[in-house]
Amino acid sequence: MTSIATKTVLRLAHVSKTYGEGESSVEAVHDVSMDLDAGKFIFLMGPSGSGKTTLLMLMGCLLRPTTGSVHIFDEAVSSLAESSLPRVRRSRIGYIFQGFNLFPALTALENVEATLNLKGCRGAEGRAEARNLLERVGLAKRMHHLPEDLSGGEKQRVAVARALAGNPPIILADEPTGMLDSKTGRLISEILRDLAHEEGRLVFMVSHDSRITALADQIFNIEDGCLQDGSRQ
Ligand SMILES: Nc1ncnc2c1ncn2[C@@H]1O[C@H](COP(=O)(O)OP(=O)(O)OP(=O)(O)O)[C@@H](O)[C@H]1O
Ligand SMILES: [Mg+2]
């Protein structure tokens, strides 16, 4: 097996994913290979149903490939036992889901704290770190509000803060600007870009939003599950 260069934090080799079996099966991702480096802000663009969320879930160890392999740092995560995957997700991946996906009954602070608790940071330490993460995304003054009392941009900041719990080297974001107006979408994108450029994380983001593509270091296009040749490196 070839070893991964130190800068490459996520590698997909000939990854395909088929949902279901027989005549009703859908091949959502077809033969995708990518080497993604630390410190980069990378976009994945493509029409609805083209396989973006599926690809992100394969990267985040939320789905297993049908064929091919996923490596995170030098670990072949697609070959790991199911029981090992929570450890990989906890330590390596921060995931921002399509939609805000916050717990509606918990305040902003409690939403972030709950994720920290799951990652093993509990009690006073968890609370202090949750405050710290919300301050970093500019939400210090709104941390005791419930999601329903926050604007779309504020909710997405909570989702970003939550993805930063446990200090993961890889942030995967599924259309984090999709439900935001263009100014707020740009602000969120700038926060994500800074997490890549200033903190050396790999930030990989699904976007439909052509207004913010200038911020990306690299853009991949996907159609019908296949990466397109026009992808900008
Ligand atoms: N759990 C599932 N079972 C069966 N088919 C699925 C499942 N999830 C997704 N699909 C199908 O796989 C294809 C890719 O879906 P996916 O959600 O990855 O697309 P997407 O690019 O994220 O779309 P959108 O932009 O609408 O979010 C679609 O044809 C979809 O219907
Ligand atoms: Mg999707």
PDB file of C-alpha atoms and ligand atoms in Angstrom:
ATOM      1  CA  MET A   1       0.000   0.000   0.000  1.00  0.00           C
ATOM      2  CA  THR A   2       1.290   3.478  -0.828  1.00  0.00           C
ATOM      3  CA  SER A   3       1.611   5.805   2.144  1.00  0.00           C
ATOM      4  CA  ILE A   4      -0.202   9.137   2.198  1.00  0.00           C
ATOM      5  CA  ALA A   5       1.834  12.344   2.023  1.00  0.00           C
ATOM      6  CA  THR A   6       1.625  14.194   5.331  1.00  0.00           C
ATOM      7  CA  LYS A   7      -0.487  17.035   3.943  1.00  0.00           C
ATOM      8  CA  THR A   8      -3.226  14.746   2.636  1.00  0.00           C
ATOM      9  CA  VAL A   9      -5.732  14.230   5.413  1.00  0.00           C
ATOM     10  CA  LEU A  10      -8.562  12.603   3.490  1.00  0.00           C
ATOM     11  CA  ARG A  11      -8.230  10.241   0.558  1.00  0.00           C
ATOM     12  CA  LEU A  12     -10.958   8.547  -1.428  1.00  0.00           C
ATOM     13  CA  ALA A  13      -9.882   5.802  -3.831  1.00  0.00           C
ATOM     14  CA  HIS A  14     -12.423   4.571  -6.394  1.00  0.00           C
ATOM     15  CA  VAL A  15     -15.329   5.048  -4.019  1.00  0.00           C
ATOM     16  CA  SER A  16     -18.814   4.025  -5.103  1.00  0.00           C
ATOM     17  CA  LYS A  17     -22.012   3.868  -3.098  1.00  0.00           C
ATOM     18  CA  THR A  18     -25.167   2.008  -4.120  1.00  0.00           C
ATOM     19  CA  TYR A  19     -28.330   2.295  -2.050  1.00  0.00           C
ATOM     20  CA  GLY A  20     -30.633  -0.719  -2.038  1.00  0.00           C
ATOM     21  CA  GLU A  21     -30.450  -3.850  -4.140  1.00  0.00           C
ATOM     22  CA  GLY A  22     -31.762  -5.202  -7.412  1.00  0.00           C
ATOM     23  CA  GLU A  23     -33.955  -3.163  -9.736  1.00  0.00           C
ATOM     24  CA  SER A  24     -34.682  -0.435  -7.200  1.00  0.00           C
ATOM     25  CA  SER A  25     -30.981   0.178  -6.414  1.00  0.00           C
ATOM     26  CA  VAL A  26     -29.489   3.636  -6.935  1.00  0.00           C
ATOM     27  CA  GLU A  27     -25.800   4.237  -7.487  1.00  0.00           C
ATOM     28  CA  ALA A  28     -25.495   7.618  -5.781  1.00  0.00           C
ATOM     29  CA  VAL A  29     -21.683   7.920  -6.038  1.00  0.00           C
ATOM     30  CA  HIS A  30     -19.643   6.339  -8.825  1.00  0.00           C
ATOM     31  CA  ASP A  31     -15.881   5.722  -8.792  1.00  0.00           C
ATOM     32  CA  VAL A  32     -14.806   8.906  -7.010  1.00  0.00           C
ATOM     33  CA  SER A  33     -11.130   9.415  -6.174  1.00  0.00           C
ATOM     34  CA  MET A  34      -9.825  12.503  -4.362  1.00  0.00           C
ATOM     35  CA  ASP A  35      -6.816  13.525  -2.285  1.00  0.00           C
ATOM     36  CA  LEU A  36      -7.726  16.402   0.041  1.00  0.00           C
ATOM     37  CA  ASP A  37      -5.120  18.438   1.881  1.00  0.00           C
ATOM     38  CA  ALA A  38      -4.990  20.146   5.263  1.00  0.00           C
ATOM     39  CA  GLY A  39      -5.481  23.913   5.275  1.00  0.00           C
ATOM     40  CA  LYS A  40      -7.708  23.929   2.213  1.00  0.00           C
ATOM     41  CA  PHE A  41     -11.232  25.319   1.750  1.00  0.00           C
ATOM     42  CA  ILE A  42     -12.828  23.067  -0.852  1.00  0.00           C
ATOM     43  CA  PHE A  43     -16.250  23.212  -2.487  1.00  0.00           C
ATOM     44  CA  LEU A  44     -18.372  20.424  -3.919  1.00  0.00           C
ATOM     45  CA  MET A  45     -21.024  21.631  -6.337  1.00  0.00           C
ATOM     46  CA  GLY A  46     -23.674  19.804  -8.314  1.00  0.00           C
ATOM     47  CA  PRO A  47     -27.415  19.573  -8.986  1.00  0.00           C
ATOM     48  CA  SER A  48     -29.936  18.180  -6.532  1.00  0.00           C
ATOM     49  CA  GLY A  49     -29.706  14.403  -6.324  1.00  0.00           C
ATOM     50  CA  SER A  50     -26.188  14.290  -7.802  1.00  0.00           C
ATOM     51  CA  GLY A  51     -24.690  12.549  -4.747  1.00  0.00           C
ATOM     52  CA  LYS A  52     -23.222  15.437  -2.713  1.00  0.00           C
ATOM     53  CA  THR A  53     -24.669  14.468   0.668  1.00  0.00           C
ATOM     54  CA  THR A  54     -23.843  10.815   0.027  1.00  0.00           C
ATOM     55  CA  LEU A  55     -20.222  11.698  -0.744  1.00  0.00           C
ATOM     56  CA  LEU A  56     -19.966  13.844   2.381  1.00  0.00           C
ATOM     57  CA  MET A  57     -21.391  11.038   4.520  1.00  0.00           C
ATOM     58  CA  LEU A  58     -18.849   8.613   3.048  1.00  0.00           C
ATOM     59  CA  MET A  59     -16.083  11.064   3.979  1.00  0.00           C
ATOM     60  CA  GLY A  60     -17.497  11.466   7.486  1.00  0.00           C
ATOM     61  CA  CYS A  61     -17.747   7.715   8.152  1.00  0.00           C
ATOM     62  CA  LEU A  62     -21.534   8.008   8.413  1.00  0.00           C
ATOM     63  CA  LEU A  63     -21.852   5.642   5.447  1.00  0.00           C
ATOM     64  CA  ARG A  64     -19.644   2.861   4.175  1.00  0.00           C
ATOM     65  CA  PRO A  65     -18.649   2.689   0.508  1.00  0.00           C
ATOM     66  CA  THR A  66     -20.032  -0.218  -1.510  1.00  0.00           C
ATOM     67  CA  THR A  67     -16.644  -0.428  -3.229  1.00  0.00           C
ATOM     68  CA  GLY A  68     -13.401   1.533  -2.901  1.00  0.00           C
ATOM     69  CA  SER A  69     -11.682   2.891   0.183  1.00  0.00           C
ATOM     70  CA  VAL A  70     -11.646   5.970   2.417  1.00  0.00           C
ATOM     71  CA  HIS A  71      -8.470   6.928   4.286  1.00  0.00           C
ATOM     72  CA  ILE A  72      -8.334   9.538   7.048  1.00  0.00           C
ATOM     73  CA  PHE A  73      -4.713  10.421   7.726  1.00  0.00           C
ATOM     74  CA  ASP A  74      -3.106   7.008   7.360  1.00  0.00           C
ATOM     75  CA  GLU A  75      -6.055   4.962   8.590  1.00  0.00           C
ATOM     76  CA  ALA A  76      -8.207   2.941   6.156  1.00  0.00           C
ATOM     77  CA  VAL A  77     -11.474   3.871   7.857  1.00  0.00           C
ATOM     78  CA  SER A  78     -13.647   2.062   5.317  1.00  0.00           C
ATOM     79  CA  SER A  79     -12.141  -1.244   6.507  1.00  0.00           C
ATOM     80  CA  LEU A  80     -12.647  -0.589  10.221  1.00  0.00           C
ATOM     81  CA  ALA A  81     -15.184  -2.473  12.311  1.00  0.00           C
ATOM     82  CA  GLU A  82     -18.433  -0.605  12.962  1.00  0.00           C
ATOM     83  CA  SER A  83     -17.437  -0.363  16.622  1.00  0.00           C
ATOM     84  CA  SER A  84     -14.331   1.694  15.743  1.00  0.00           C
ATOM     85  CA  LEU A  85     -16.142   4.323  13.683  1.00  0.00           C
ATOM     86  CA  PRO A  86     -17.495   6.456  16.560  1.00  0.00           C
ATOM     87  CA  ARG A  87     -13.901   6.994  17.717  1.00  0.00           C
ATOM     88  CA  VAL A  88     -12.901   8.197  14.228  1.00  0.00           C
ATOM     89  CA  ARG A  89     -15.932  10.470  13.972  1.00  0.00           C
ATOM     90  CA  ARG A  90     -15.361  11.918  17.449  1.00  0.00           C
ATOM     91  CA  SER A  91     -11.677  12.650  17.001  1.00  0.00           C
ATOM     92  CA  ARG A  92     -11.357  13.513  13.306  1.00  0.00           C
ATOM     93  CA  ILE A  93     -14.625  14.900  11.954  1.00  0.00           C
ATOM     94  CA  GLY A  94     -16.782  17.941  12.584  1.00  0.00           C
ATOM     95  CA  TYR A  95     -20.018  17.637  10.607  1.00  0.00           C
ATOM     96  CA  ILE A  96     -22.434  20.405   9.690  1.00  0.00           C
ATOM     97  CA  PHE A  97     -25.629  18.750   8.450  1.00  0.00           C
ATOM     98  CA  GLN A  98     -27.888  19.933   5.640  1.00  0.00           C
ATOM     99  CA  GLY A  99     -30.448  22.052   7.527  1.00  0.00           C
ATOM    100  CA  PHE A 100     -29.358  23.306  10.924  1.00  0.00           C
ATOM    101  CA  ASN A 101     -30.165  20.103  12.782  1.00  0.00           C
ATOM    102  CA  LEU A 102     -30.018  21.726  16.222  1.00  0.00           C
ATOM    103  CA  PHE A 103     -31.854  20.309  19.240  1.00  0.00           C
ATOM    104  CA  PRO A 104     -34.877  22.658  19.431  1.00  0.00           C
ATOM    105  CA  ALA A 105     -35.337  22.334  23.209  1.00  0.00           C
ATOM    106  CA  LEU A 106     -31.713  23.216  23.999  1.00  0.00           C
ATOM    107  CA  THR A 107     -30.187  26.688  24.027  1.00  0.00           C
ATOM    108  CA  ALA A 108     -27.276  27.514  21.732  1.00  0.00           C
ATOM    109  CA  LEU A 109     -24.894  26.892  24.633  1.00  0.00           C
ATOM    110  CA  GLU A 110     -26.522  23.573  25.520  1.00  0.00           C
ATOM    111  CA  ASN A 111     -26.473  22.433  21.874  1.00  0.00           C
ATOM    112  CA  VAL A 112     -22.702  22.882  21.735  1.00  0.00           C
ATOM    113  CA  GLU A 113     -22.224  21.503  25.232  1.00  0.00           C
ATOM    114  CA  ALA A 114     -24.196  18.337  24.388  1.00  0.00           C
ATOM    115  CA  THR A 115     -21.834  17.581  21.513  1.00  0.00           C
ATOM    116  CA  LEU A 116     -18.806  18.243  23.713  1.00  0.00           C
ATOM    117  CA  ASN A 117     -20.246  15.865  26.303  1.00  0.00           C
ATOM    118  CA  LEU A 118     -20.562  13.169  23.636  1.00  0.00           C
ATOM    119  CA  LYS A 119     -16.917  13.764  22.762  1.00  0.00           C
ATOM    120  CA  GLY A 120     -15.883  13.264  26.395  1.00  0.00           C
ATOM    121  CA  CYS A 121     -15.561  16.926  27.486  1.00  0.00           C
ATOM    122  CA  ARG A 122     -17.999  17.193  30.412  1.00  0.00           C
ATOM    123  CA  GLY A 123     -18.982  19.284  33.422  1.00  0.00           C
ATOM    124  CA  ALA A 124     -17.486  22.732  33.975  1.00  0.00           C
ATOM    125  CA  GLU A 125     -14.864  22.084  31.341  1.00  0.00           C
ATOM    126  CA  GLY A 126     -17.539  21.276  28.753  1.00  0.00           C
ATOM    127  CA  ARG A 127     -19.512  24.400  29.596  1.00  0.00           C
ATOM    128  CA  ALA A 128     -16.415  26.628  29.406  1.00  0.00           C
ATOM    129  CA  GLU A 129     -15.387  25.141  26.075  1.00  0.00           C
ATOM    130  CA  ALA A 130     -18.930  25.560  24.682  1.00  0.00           C
ATOM    131  CA  ARG A 131     -18.794  29.266  25.620  1.00  0.00           C
ATOM    132  CA  ASN A 132     -15.381  29.553  24.059  1.00  0.00           C
ATOM    133  CA  LEU A 133     -16.530  27.979  20.757  1.00  0.00           C
ATOM    134  CA  LEU A 134     -19.620  30.189  20.565  1.00  0.00           C
ATOM    135  CA  GLU A 135     -17.465  33.257  21.194  1.00  0.00           C
ATOM    136  CA  ARG A 136     -15.218  32.193  18.349  1.00  0.00           C
ATOM    137  CA  VAL A 137     -18.115  32.220  15.898  1.00  0.00           C
ATOM    138  CA  GLY A 138     -19.334  35.596  17.188  1.00  0.00           C
ATOM    139  CA  LEU A 139     -22.296  34.358  19.201  1.00  0.00           C
ATOM    140  CA  ALA A 140     -21.294  35.354  22.729  1.00  0.00           C
ATOM    141  CA  LYS A 141     -24.401  37.495  23.252  1.00  0.00           C
ATOM    142  CA  ARG A 142     -26.949  34.923  22.041  1.00  0.00           C
ATOM    143  CA  MET A 143     -25.778  31.738  23.712  1.00  0.00           C
ATOM    144  CA  HIS A 144     -28.729  31.407  26.076  1.00  0.00           C
ATOM    145  CA  HIS A 145     -31.338  31.585  23.323  1.00  0.00           C
ATOM    146  CA  LEU A 146     -33.247  28.648  21.900  1.00  0.00           C
ATOM    147  CA  PRO A 147     -32.796  27.907  18.170  1.00  0.00           C
ATOM    148  CA  GLU A 148     -36.304  29.262  17.412  1.00  0.00           C
ATOM    149  CA  ASP A 149     -35.211  32.644  18.744  1.00  0.00           C
ATOM    150  CA  LEU A 150     -32.096  32.791  16.581  1.00  0.00           C
ATOM    151  CA  SER A 151     -31.782  34.013  12.985  1.00  0.00           C
ATOM    152  CA  GLY A 152     -30.701  31.605  10.241  1.00  0.00           C
ATOM    153  CA  GLY A 153     -27.146  32.926  10.338  1.00  0.00           C
ATOM    154  CA  GLU A 154     -27.006  32.604  14.126  1.00  0.00           C
ATOM    155  CA  LYS A 155     -28.310  29.039  13.974  1.00  0.00           C
ATOM    156  CA  GLN A 156     -25.645  28.196  11.427  1.00  0.00           C
ATOM    157  CA  ARG A 157     -22.994  29.709  13.724  1.00  0.00           C
ATOM    158  CA  VAL A 158     -24.181  27.345  16.453  1.00  0.00           C
ATOM    159  CA  ALA A 159     -23.842  24.472  13.964  1.00  0.00           C
ATOM    160  CA  VAL A 160     -20.286  25.615  13.145  1.00  0.00           C
ATOM    161  CA  ALA A 161     -19.406  25.896  16.849  1.00  0.00           C
ATOM    162  CA  ARG A 162     -20.789  22.410  17.398  1.00  0.00           C
ATOM    163  CA  ALA A 163     -18.710  21.037  14.515  1.00  0.00           C
ATOM    164  CA  LEU A 164     -15.619  22.509  16.209  1.00  0.00           C
ATOM    165  CA  ALA A 165     -16.238  20.531  19.420  1.00  0.00           C
ATOM    166  CA  GLY A 166     -13.249  18.313  20.099  1.00  0.00           C
ATOM    167  CA  ASN A 167     -11.060  20.338  17.712  1.00  0.00           C
ATOM    168  CA  PRO A 168     -11.378  18.051  14.661  1.00  0.00           C
ATOM    169  CA  PRO A 169      -8.874  18.420  11.789  1.00  0.00           C
ATOM    170  CA  ILE A 170     -11.620  17.858   9.194  1.00  0.00           C
ATOM    171  CA  ILE A 171     -14.831  19.893   8.899  1.00  0.00           C
ATOM    172  CA  LEU A 172     -17.513  18.619   6.514  1.00  0.00           C
ATOM    173  CA  ALA A 173     -20.337  21.059   5.789  1.00  0.00           C
ATOM    174  CA  ASP A 174     -23.469  20.171   3.821  1.00  0.00           C
ATOM    175  CA  GLU A 175     -24.834  23.351   2.229  1.00  0.00           C
ATOM    176  CA  PRO A 176     -24.188  25.543   5.260  1.00  0.00           C
ATOM    177  CA  THR A 177     -25.261  28.640   3.342  1.00  0.00           C
ATOM    178  CA  GLY A 178     -28.255  27.108   1.569  1.00  0.00           C
ATOM    179  CA  MET A 179     -30.863  28.601   3.890  1.00  0.00           C
ATOM    180  CA  LEU A 180     -29.187  31.984   4.352  1.00  0.00           C
ATOM    181  CA  ASP A 181     -29.349  35.320   2.554  1.00  0.00           C
ATOM    182  CA  SER A 182     -26.266  36.152   0.511  1.00  0.00           C
ATOM    183  CA  LYS A 183     -24.605  38.470   3.070  1.00  0.00           C
ATOM    184  CA  THR A 184     -25.027  36.005   5.929  1.00  0.00           C
ATOM    185  CA  GLY A 185     -23.995  33.125   3.669  1.00  0.00           C
ATOM    186  CA  ARG A 186     -20.795  34.932   2.852  1.00  0.00           C
ATOM    187  CA  LEU A 187     -20.068  35.582   6.536  1.00  0.00           C
ATOM    188  CA  ILE A 188     -20.513  31.897   7.381  1.00  0.00           C
ATOM    189  CA  SER A 189     -18.313  30.937   4.418  1.00  0.00           C
ATOM    190  CA  GLU A 190     -15.636  33.335   5.633  1.00  0.00           C
ATOM    191  CA  ILE A 191     -15.701  31.743   9.083  1.00  0.00           C
ATOM    192  CA  LEU A 192     -15.270  28.322   7.464  1.00  0.00           C
ATOM    193  CA  ARG A 193     -12.498  29.585   5.196  1.00  0.00           C
ATOM    194  CA  ASP A 194     -10.624  30.967   8.205  1.00  0.00           C
ATOM    195  CA  LEU A 195     -10.878  27.594   9.949  1.00  0.00           C
ATOM    196  CA  ALA A 196      -9.005  26.179   6.949  1.00  0.00           C
ATOM    197  CA  HIS A 197      -6.504  28.935   6.250  1.00  0.00           C
ATOM    198  CA  GLU A 198      -5.740  30.152   9.771  1.00  0.00           C
ATOM    199  CA  GLU A 199      -6.068  26.886  11.681  1.00  0.00           C
ATOM    200  CA  GLY A 200      -4.899  24.377   9.079  1.00  0.00           C
ATOM    201  CA  ARG A 201      -8.059  22.294   8.958  1.00  0.00           C
ATOM    202  CA  LEU A 202      -9.470  20.669   5.863  1.00  0.00           C
ATOM    203  CA  VAL A 203     -12.868  22.281   5.284  1.00  0.00           C
ATOM    204  CA  PHE A 204     -14.939  20.527   2.638  1.00  0.00           C
ATOM    205  CA  MET A 205     -18.249  22.161   1.862  1.00  0.00           C
ATOM    206  CA  VAL A 206     -21.211  21.358  -0.352  1.00  0.00           C
ATOM    207  CA  SER A 207     -22.602  24.451  -2.008  1.00  0.00           C
ATOM    208  CA  HIS A 208     -25.070  25.454  -4.704  1.00  0.00           C
ATOM    209  CA  ASP A 209     -24.080  29.045  -4.218  1.00  0.00           C
ATOM    210  CA  SER A 210     -22.124  30.472  -7.148  1.00  0.00           C
ATOM    211  CA  ARG A 211     -21.803  33.842  -5.336  1.00  0.00           C
ATOM    212  CA  ILE A 212     -19.204  32.490  -2.918  1.00  0.00           C
ATOM    213  CA  THR A 213     -17.132  30.225  -5.154  1.00  0.00           C
ATOM    214  CA  ALA A 214     -14.368  32.840  -5.292  1.00  0.00           C
ATOM    215  CA  LEU A 215     -13.563  31.990  -1.670  1.00  0.00           C
ATOM    216  CA  ALA A 216     -12.729  28.353  -2.500  1.00  0.00           C
ATOM    217  CA  ASP A 217      -9.214  27.003  -3.017  1.00  0.00           C
ATOM    218  CA  GLN A 218     -10.527  24.140  -5.074  1.00  0.00           C
ATOM    219  CA  ILE A 219     -13.916  23.255  -6.571  1.00  0.00           C
ATOM    220  CA  PHE A 220     -15.207  19.815  -7.474  1.00  0.00           C
ATOM    221  CA  ASN A 221     -18.308  19.335  -9.596  1.00  0.00           C
ATOM    222  CA  ILE A 222     -20.404  16.211  -9.365  1.00  0.00           C
ATOM    223  CA  GLU A 223     -23.150  15.006 -11.683  1.00  0.00           C
ATOM    224  CA  ASP A 224     -25.038  11.720 -11.480  1.00  0.00           C
ATOM    225  CA  GLY A 225     -22.548  10.543  -8.863  1.00  0.00           C
ATOM    226  CA  CYS A 226     -19.482  11.147 -11.061  1.00  0.00           C
ATOM    227  CA  LEU A 227     -16.841  13.847 -10.558  1.00  0.00           C
ATOM    228  CA  GLN A 228     -16.643  16.053 -13.649  1.00  0.00           C
ATOM    229  CA  ASP A 229     -13.501  16.893 -15.589  1.00  0.00           C
ATOM    230  CA  GLY A 230     -14.232  20.607 -15.192  1.00  0.00           C
ATOM    231  CA  SER A 231     -13.411  20.466 -11.481  1.00  0.00           C
ATOM    232  CA  ARG A 232     -10.962  23.299 -10.604  1.00  0.00           C
ATOM    233  CA  GLN A 233      -7.854  22.185  -8.754  1.00  0.00           C
TER     234      GLN A 233
HETATM  235  N1  LIG B   1     -31.017   6.429   1.981  1.00  0.00           N
HETATM  236  C1  LIG B   1     -31.202   6.411   0.645  1.00  0.00           C
HETATM  237  N2  LIG B   1     -31.785   5.335   0.056  1.00  0.00           N
HETATM  238  C2  LIG B   1     -31.962   5.281  -1.297  1.00  0.00           C
HETATM  239  N3  LIG B   1     -31.577   6.265  -2.137  1.00  0.00           N
HETATM  240  C3  LIG B   1     -31.005   7.352  -1.603  1.00  0.00           C
HETATM  241  C4  LIG B   1     -30.788   7.481  -0.189  1.00  0.00           C
HETATM  242  N4  LIG B   1     -30.192   8.684   0.053  1.00  0.00           N
HETATM  243  C5  LIG B   1     -30.039   9.252  -1.164  1.00  0.00           C
HETATM  244  N5  LIG B   1     -30.530   8.465  -2.147  1.00  0.00           N
HETATM  245  C6  LIG B   1     -30.511   8.764  -3.594  1.00  0.00           C
HETATM  246  O1  LIG B   1     -29.158   8.931  -3.979  1.00  0.00           O
HETATM  247  C7  LIG B   1     -29.026  10.012  -4.914  1.00  0.00           C
HETATM  248  C8  LIG B   1     -28.066  11.046  -4.343  1.00  0.00           C
HETATM  249  O2  LIG B   1     -28.663  11.638  -3.177  1.00  0.00           O
HETATM  250  P1  LIG B   1     -27.921  12.741  -2.309  1.00  0.00           P
HETATM  251  O3  LIG B   1     -28.770  13.009  -1.124  1.00  0.00           O
HETATM  252  O4  LIG B   1     -26.527  12.314  -2.082  1.00  0.00           O
HETATM  253  O5  LIG B   1     -27.947  13.979  -3.330  1.00  0.00           O
HETATM  254  P2  LIG B   1     -27.570  15.524  -3.112  1.00  0.00           P
HETATM  255  O6  LIG B   1     -26.653  15.900  -4.242  1.00  0.00           O
HETATM  256  O7  LIG B   1     -27.100  15.747  -1.736  1.00  0.00           O
HETATM  257  O8  LIG B   1     -28.974  16.265  -3.358  1.00  0.00           O
HETATM  258  P3  LIG B   1     -29.536  17.670  -2.719  1.00  0.00           P
HETATM  259  O9  LIG B   1     -28.807  18.781  -3.417  1.00  0.00           O
HETATM  260  O10 LIG B   1     -30.993  17.644  -3.073  1.00  0.00           O
HETATM  261  O11 LIG B   1     -29.293  17.639  -1.234  1.00  0.00           O
HETATM  262  C9  LIG B   1     -30.433  10.515  -5.174  1.00  0.00           C
HETATM  263  O12 LIG B   1     -30.920   9.882  -6.337  1.00  0.00           O
HETATM  264  C10 LIG B   1     -31.194  10.069  -3.941  1.00  0.00           C
HETATM  265  O13 LIG B   1     -32.553   9.860  -4.242  1.00  0.00           O
HETATM  266 MG    MG B   2     -27.834  16.896  -0.134  1.00  0.00          MG
END
